[in-house]
Amino acid sequence: MNKETVEKYIDGFNKNDHNQILACLTEDIVWTVFGHFRRTGKQADDAAIENEDFTGYPVLRIVRMVEEDDTAMAEIHGETHRATGEQLRMAMGEVFVMRDGLICERRAFVINIEENDYKWLLKCCAGVGRALHSLRTTADNEMPGPSEETTARSYS
């Protein structure tokens, strides 16, 4: 149930649906974006949904989510636009503390992803993939497999 509430909450941001967002929150919600702000109460959250520093509304995508007891944690990627027109891409780690199926606390770690950082990340991932492929090919071609004696001992 908690994961479904978080999914509904994020979907509300994607549709800019205040009622859907607010329906997922307790009255005493605490929303912290570390290094930026801390807001308390549903009305404070409602006022922050549309921020004059940004235009439109964000596009958020839950990459993965895990749940344990009264807590759901999600990796979220998002995009939005500043009022200046600049595109902002971000990666977020979000902790959602739940009470009775509603979000009573949201703790967010937000990292802005610059274009060069994004390209660097892709390049590193490609480099690691090439290195692993090279190691695997070398190992397959040059290293002998287990002997029959070793294999027999492994399974006894």
Coordinates of N, CA and C in Angstrom, one line a residue:
M1 N 0.8 -1.2 0.0 CA 0.0 0.0 0.0 C 0.9 1.3 0.0
N2 N 2.0 1.3 0.7 CA 2.8 2.4 0.8 C 3.5 2.8 -0.6
K3 N 3.9 1.8 -1.3 CA 4.5 2.0 -2.6 C 3.4 2.6 -3.5
E4 N 2.2 2.1 -3.4 CA 1.1 2.7 -4.3 C 0.9 4.1 -4.0
T5 N 0.9 4.5 -2.7 CA 0.7 5.9 -2.3 C 1.8 6.8 -2.9
V6 N 3.1 6.3 -2.8 CA 4.2 7.1 -3.3 C 4.1 7.2 -4.9
E7 N 3.7 6.1 -5.5 CA 3.5 6.2 -7.0 C 2.4 7.2 -7.4
K8 N 1.3 7.2 -6.6 CA 0.2 8.1 -6.8 C 0.7 9.6 -6.6
Y9 N 1.5 9.8 -5.6 CA 2.0 11.1 -5.2 C 2.9 11.6 -6.4
I10 N 3.8 10.8 -6.8 CA 4.7 11.3 -7.9 C 3.9 11.5 -9.2
D11 N 2.9 10.6 -9.5 CA 2.1 10.8 -10.6 C 1.3 12.1 -10.5
G12 N 0.9 12.5 -9.3 CA 0.2 13.8 -9.2 C 1.1 15.0 -9.6
F13 N 2.4 14.9 -9.3 CA 3.4 15.9 -9.7 C 3.5 15.9 -11.2
N14 N 3.5 14.8 -11.9 CA 3.6 14.7 -13.3 C 2.4 15.3 -14.0
K15 N 1.2 15.2 -13.4 CA 0.0 15.8 -13.9 C -0.3 17.1 -13.4
N16 N 0.5 17.6 -12.4 CA 0.3 18.9 -11.8 C -1.1 18.9 -11.1
D17 N -1.5 17.8 -10.5 CA -2.8 17.6 -9.9 C -2.6 17.8 -8.3
H18 N -2.9 19.0 -7.9 CA -2.8 19.4 -6.5 C -3.6 18.4 -5.6
N19 N -4.8 18.2 -6.0 CA -5.7 17.3 -5.2 C -5.1 15.9 -5.0
Q20 N -4.6 15.4 -6.1 CA -4.0 14.0 -6.0 C -2.8 14.0 -5.1
I21 N -2.0 15.0 -5.2 CA -0.7 15.1 -4.4 C -1.1 15.2 -2.9
L22 N -2.0 16.2 -2.6 CA -2.4 16.4 -1.2 C -3.1 15.3 -0.6
A23 N -3.8 14.5 -1.4 CA -4.6 13.3 -0.9 C -3.6 12.2 -0.4
C24 N -2.3 12.3 -0.7 CA -1.3 11.3 -0.3 C -0.6 11.8 1.0
L25 N -0.9 12.9 1.5 CA -0.2 13.5 2.7 C -1.0 13.6 3.9
T26 N -0.3 13.4 5.1 CA -1.0 13.7 6.4 C -1.0 15.2 6.6
E27 N -1.8 15.7 7.5 CA -1.9 17.1 7.7 C -0.6 17.7 8.2
D28 N 0.2 16.9 9.0 CA 1.4 17.4 9.6 C 2.7 16.9 8.8
I29 N 2.5 16.7 7.5 CA 3.7 16.3 6.7 C 4.9 17.2 6.9
V30 N 6.1 16.6 6.9 CA 7.3 17.3 7.0 C 8.1 17.0 5.7
W31 N 8.4 18.0 4.9 CA 9.1 17.8 3.7 C 10.5 18.5 3.8
T32 N 11.5 17.7 3.7 CA 12.9 18.3 3.8 C 13.6 17.9 2.5
V33 N 14.2 19.0 1.8 CA 15.1 18.7 0.7 C 16.4 19.2 1.3
F34 N 17.3 18.3 1.7 CA 18.5 18.6 2.4 C 19.3 19.6 1.6
G35 N 19.8 20.6 2.4 CA 20.6 21.7 1.8 C 19.7 22.8 1.2
H36 N 18.4 22.7 1.1 CA 17.6 23.7 0.5 C 16.4 24.2 1.4
F37 N 15.6 23.3 1.9 CA 14.5 23.8 2.7 C 13.9 22.7 3.5
R38 N 13.1 23.1 4.5 CA 12.2 22.2 5.3 C 10.9 22.9 5.5
R39 N 9.8 22.2 5.1 CA 8.5 22.7 5.2 C 7.7 21.7 6.1
T40 N 6.7 22.3 6.8 CA 5.9 21.5 7.7 C 4.4 21.9 7.4
G41 N 3.6 20.8 7.2 CA 2.2 21.0 7.1 C 1.7 20.9 5.6
K42 N 0.5 20.4 5.4 CA 0.0 20.2 4.1 C -0.1 21.5 3.3
Q43 N -0.5 22.6 4.0 CA -0.6 23.9 3.3 C 0.7 24.4 2.8
A44 N 1.8 24.2 3.5 CA 3.1 24.6 3.0 C 3.5 23.8 1.8
D45 N 3.2 22.5 1.8 CA 3.5 21.7 0.6 C 2.7 22.2 -0.6
D46 N 1.4 22.5 -0.4 CA 0.6 22.9 -1.5 C 1.1 24.2 -2.1
A47 N 1.6 25.1 -1.2 CA 2.2 26.4 -1.7 C 3.5 26.1 -2.5
A48 N 4.2 25.1 -2.2 CA 5.5 24.8 -2.8 C 5.4 24.0 -4.1
I49 N 4.2 23.4 -4.4 CA 4.1 22.6 -5.6 C 4.4 23.4 -6.8
E50 N 3.9 24.6 -6.9 CA 4.2 25.5 -8.0 C 5.1 26.6 -7.4
N51 N 6.3 26.7 -7.9 CA 7.3 27.6 -7.4 C 7.6 28.6 -8.5
E52 N 7.7 29.8 -8.1 CA 7.9 30.9 -9.1 C 9.3 30.8 -9.7
D53 N 10.2 30.1 -9.1 CA 11.5 29.9 -9.7 C 11.5 28.9 -10.9
F54 N 10.4 28.2 -11.1 CA 10.3 27.2 -12.2 C 9.0 27.5 -13.0
T55 N 9.1 27.0 -14.2 CA 7.9 27.1 -15.1 C 7.3 25.7 -15.3
G56 N 6.0 25.6 -15.5 CA 5.4 24.3 -15.8 C 5.5 23.4 -14.5
Y57 N 5.6 22.2 -14.8 CA 5.7 21.2 -13.7 C 6.7 20.2 -14.1
P58 N 7.3 19.5 -13.1 CA 8.4 18.5 -13.4 C 7.9 17.3 -14.0
V59 N 8.8 16.6 -14.7 CA 8.5 15.2 -15.1 C 9.4 14.3 -14.3
L60 N 8.8 13.5 -13.5 CA 9.5 12.6 -12.5 C 9.3 11.2 -12.9
R61 N 10.3 10.4 -12.8 CA 10.2 8.9 -13.1 C 10.8 8.2 -11.9
I62 N 10.1 7.3 -11.3 CA 10.6 6.4 -10.3 C 11.4 5.3 -11.0
V63 N 12.7 5.2 -10.7 CA 13.6 4.2 -11.3 C 13.4 2.9 -10.6
R64 N 13.4 3.0 -9.2 CA 13.2 1.8 -8.4 C 12.8 2.3 -7.0
M65 N 12.1 1.3 -6.3 CA 11.6 1.7 -5.0 C 11.6 0.4 -4.2
V66 N 11.9 0.6 -2.9 CA 11.9 -0.5 -1.9 C 11.1 0.0 -0.8
E67 N 10.5 -1.0 -0.1 CA 9.7 -0.7 1.1 C 10.0 -1.6 2.2
E68 N 10.0 -1.1 3.4 CA 10.2 -1.9 4.6 C 9.4 -1.2 5.7
D69 N 8.5 -2.0 6.3 CA 7.7 -1.4 7.4 C 7.0 -0.2 7.0
D70 N 7.2 0.9 7.7 CA 6.5 2.2 7.4 C 7.3 3.1 6.5
T71 N 8.3 2.6 5.8 CA 9.2 3.5 5.0 C 9.3 2.9 3.6
A72 N 9.2 3.8 2.6 CA 9.5 3.5 1.2 C 10.6 4.4 0.8
M73 N 11.5 3.9 0.0 CA 12.7 4.7 -0.5 C 12.7 4.5 -2.0
A74 N 12.9 5.6 -2.7 CA 12.8 5.6 -4.1 C 14.0 6.4 -4.7
E75 N 14.5 5.8 -5.9 CA 15.4 6.6 -6.7 C 14.5 7.2 -7.8
I76 N 14.6 8.5 -7.9 CA 13.8 9.2 -8.9 C 14.6 10.1 -9.8
H77 N 14.4 10.0 -11.1 CA 15.0 11.0 -12.0 C 14.0 12.0 -12.5
G78 N 14.4 13.2 -12.6 CA 13.5 14.2 -13.0 C 14.0 15.3 -13.9
E79 N 13.1 16.0 -14.6 CA 13.5 17.2 -15.4 C 12.4 18.2 -15.1
T80 N 12.9 19.5 -15.2 CA 12.0 20.6 -15.1 C 12.7 21.8 -15.7
H81 N 12.1 23.0 -15.7 CA 12.6 24.2 -16.3 C 12.6 25.3 -15.3
R82 N 13.7 26.0 -15.2 CA 13.8 27.2 -14.4 C 13.0 28.3 -15.1
A83 N 12.6 29.3 -14.3 CA 11.9 30.4 -14.9 C 12.7 31.1 -16.0
T84 N 14.1 31.0 -15.9 CA 15.0 31.6 -16.9 C 14.9 30.8 -18.2
G85 N 14.3 29.6 -18.2 CA 14.2 28.8 -19.4 C 15.2 27.6 -19.4
E86 N 16.2 27.7 -18.5 CA 17.2 26.6 -18.4 C 16.6 25.3 -17.9
Q87 N 17.0 24.2 -18.6 CA 16.5 22.9 -18.3 C 17.3 22.4 -17.1
L88 N 16.6 21.8 -16.1 CA 17.2 21.2 -14.9 C 17.0 19.7 -14.9
R89 N 18.0 18.9 -14.9 CA 17.9 17.5 -14.7 C 18.4 17.1 -13.4
M90 N 17.8 16.2 -12.7 CA 18.2 15.8 -11.4 C 18.0 14.3 -11.1
A91 N 18.8 13.9 -10.1 CA 18.6 12.5 -9.6 C 18.3 12.7 -8.1
M92 N 17.3 11.9 -7.6 CA 16.9 12.1 -6.3 C 16.9 10.8 -5.5
G93 N 17.3 10.8 -4.3 CA 17.0 9.7 -3.4 C 16.0 10.2 -2.4
E94 N 14.9 9.5 -2.3 CA 13.7 10.0 -1.5 C 13.4 9.0 -0.5
V95 N 13.2 9.4 0.7 CA 12.7 8.6 1.8 C 11.3 9.1 2.2
F96 N 10.3 8.2 2.1 CA 9.0 8.5 2.4 C 8.6 7.7 3.7
V97 N 8.3 8.4 4.8 CA 7.9 7.8 6.0 C 6.4 7.9 6.0
M98 N 5.7 6.7 6.2 CA 4.3 6.6 6.1 C 3.6 6.4 7.4
R99 N 2.4 6.9 7.5 CA 1.5 6.7 8.6 C 0.1 6.4 8.1
D100 N -0.5 5.3 8.4 CA -1.8 4.9 7.9 C -2.0 5.0 6.4
G101 N -1.0 4.7 5.7 CA -1.0 4.7 4.2 C -0.8 6.1 3.6
L102 N -0.5 7.1 4.4 CA -0.2 8.4 3.9 C 1.2 8.8 4.2
I103 N 1.7 9.7 3.4 CA 3.1 10.2 3.6 C 3.1 11.3 4.8
C104 N 3.8 11.0 5.8 CA 3.9 11.9 6.9 C 5.3 12.6 7.0
E105 N 6.2 12.1 6.3 CA 7.5 12.8 6.1 C 8.2 12.4 4.8
R106 N 8.7 13.4 4.2 CA 9.5 13.1 2.9 C 10.8 13.8 3.1
R107 N 11.9 13.0 2.9 CA 13.2 13.5 3.0 C 13.9 13.3 1.6
A108 N 14.4 14.3 1.0 CA 14.9 14.2 -0.3 C 16.4 14.7 -0.4
F109 N 17.1 13.9 -1.1 CA 18.5 14.2 -1.4 C 18.5 14.4 -3.0
V110 N 18.7 15.7 -3.4 CA 18.6 16.0 -4.8 C 19.9 16.4 -5.3
I111 N 20.3 15.8 -6.4 CA 21.6 16.2 -7.1 C 21.2 16.7 -8.5
N112 N 21.7 17.9 -8.8 CA 21.5 18.4 -10.2 C 22.5 17.7 -11.1
I113 N 22.0 17.2 -12.2 CA 22.8 16.6 -13.2 C 23.1 17.5 -14.4
E114 N 24.4 17.9 -14.5 CA 24.7 18.8 -15.6 C 25.0 18.0 -16.8
E115 N 24.9 18.6 -18.0 CA 25.0 17.8 -19.2 C 26.4 17.1 -19.3
N116 N 27.4 17.8 -18.9 CA 28.8 17.2 -18.9 C 28.8 16.0 -18.0
D117 N 28.2 16.1 -16.8 CA 28.2 15.0 -15.8 C 27.5 13.8 -16.4
Y118 N 26.4 14.1 -17.1 CA 25.6 13.0 -17.7 C 26.4 12.3 -18.8
K119 N 27.1 13.1 -19.6 CA 27.9 12.5 -20.7 C 29.1 11.7 -20.1
W120 N 29.7 12.2 -19.0 CA 30.8 11.6 -18.3 C 30.3 10.2 -17.8
L121 N 29.1 10.2 -17.2 CA 28.6 9.0 -16.6 C 28.4 7.9 -17.7
L122 N 27.8 8.3 -18.8 CA 27.6 7.4 -19.9 C 29.0 6.9 -20.5
K123 N 29.9 7.8 -20.6 CA 31.3 7.3 -21.0 C 31.9 6.4 -20.1
C124 N 31.8 6.6 -18.8 CA 32.4 5.7 -17.8 C 31.7 4.3 -17.8
C125 N 30.4 4.4 -17.9 CA 29.7 3.1 -18.0 C 30.1 2.3 -19.2
A126 N 30.2 3.0 -20.4 CA 30.7 2.3 -21.6 C 32.1 1.7 -21.4
G127 N 33.0 2.5 -20.8 CA 34.3 2.0 -20.5 C 34.4 0.8 -19.6
V128 N 33.6 0.8 -18.6 CA 33.5 -0.4 -17.7 C 33.0 -1.6 -18.5
G129 N 32.0 -1.4 -19.3 CA 31.4 -2.5 -20.1 C 32.5 -3.1 -21.0
R130 N 33.3 -2.2 -21.7 CA 34.3 -2.7 -22.6 C 35.4 -3.5 -21.8
A131 N 35.8 -3.0 -20.6 CA 36.8 -3.6 -19.8 C 36.3 -5.0 -19.3
L132 N 35.1 -5.1 -18.9 CA 34.5 -6.4 -18.5 C 34.4 -7.3 -19.6
H133 N 34.0 -6.9 -20.8 CA 34.0 -7.7 -22.0 C 35.4 -8.3 -22.3
S134 N 36.4 -7.4 -22.2 CA 37.7 -7.8 -22.5 C 38.2 -8.8 -21.5
L135 N 38.0 -8.6 -20.3 CA 38.4 -9.6 -19.2 C 37.7 -10.9 -19.5
R136 N 36.4 -10.9 -19.8 CA 35.6 -12.1 -20.0 C 36.2 -12.9 -21.2
T137 N 36.4 -12.2 -22.3 CA 37.0 -12.8 -23.5 C 38.3 -13.4 -23.2
T138 N 39.2 -12.7 -22.5 CA 40.5 -13.2 -22.2 C 40.4 -14.4 -21.3
A139 N 39.6 -14.4 -20.3 CA 39.4 -15.5 -19.4 C 38.9 -16.7 -20.1
D140 N 37.9 -16.5 -21.0 CA 37.3 -17.7 -21.7 C 38.3 -18.3 -22.6
N141 N 39.2 -17.5 -23.2 CA 40.2 -18.0 -24.2 C 41.5 -18.6 -23.6
E142 N 41.9 -18.0 -22.5 CA 43.2 -18.4 -22.0 C 43.2 -19.2 -20.7
M143 N 42.1 -19.2 -20.0 CA 42.2 -19.9 -18.7 C 41.5 -21.3 -18.9
P144 N 42.2 -22.4 -18.4 CA 41.6 -23.7 -18.5 C 40.4 -23.8 -17.6
G145 N 39.5 -24.6 -18.0 CA 38.3 -24.9 -17.2 C 38.7 -25.8 -16.0
P146 N 37.8 -26.1 -15.1 CA 38.1 -27.0 -14.0 C 38.3 -28.4 -14.5
S147 N 39.2 -29.1 -13.8 CA 39.5 -30.5 -14.2 C 38.4 -31.3 -13.7
E148 N 38.3 -32.6 -14.2 CA 37.2 -33.5 -13.8 C 37.4 -33.8 -12.3
E149 N 38.7 -33.8 -11.8 CA 38.9 -34.1 -10.4 C 38.4 -33.0 -9.5
T150 N 38.7 -31.7 -10.0 CA 38.2 -30.5 -9.2 C 36.7 -30.5 -9.2
T151 N 36.1 -30.8 -10.3 CA 34.6 -30.7 -10.4 C 34.0 -31.8 -9.5
A152 N 34.6 -33.0 -9.5 CA 34.0 -34.1 -8.7 C 34.1 -33.7 -7.2
R153 N 35.2 -33.1 -6.8 CA 35.4 -32.7 -5.4 C 34.4 -31.6 -5.0
S154 N 34.2 -30.7 -5.9 CA 33.3 -29.5 -5.6 C 31.9 -30.0 -5.3
Y155 N 31.4 -31.1 -5.9 CA 30.0 -31.5 -5.7 C 29.9 -32.6 -4.7
S156 N 31.0 -33.1 -4.1 CA 30.9 -34.2 -3.1 C 30.5 -33.6 -1.8

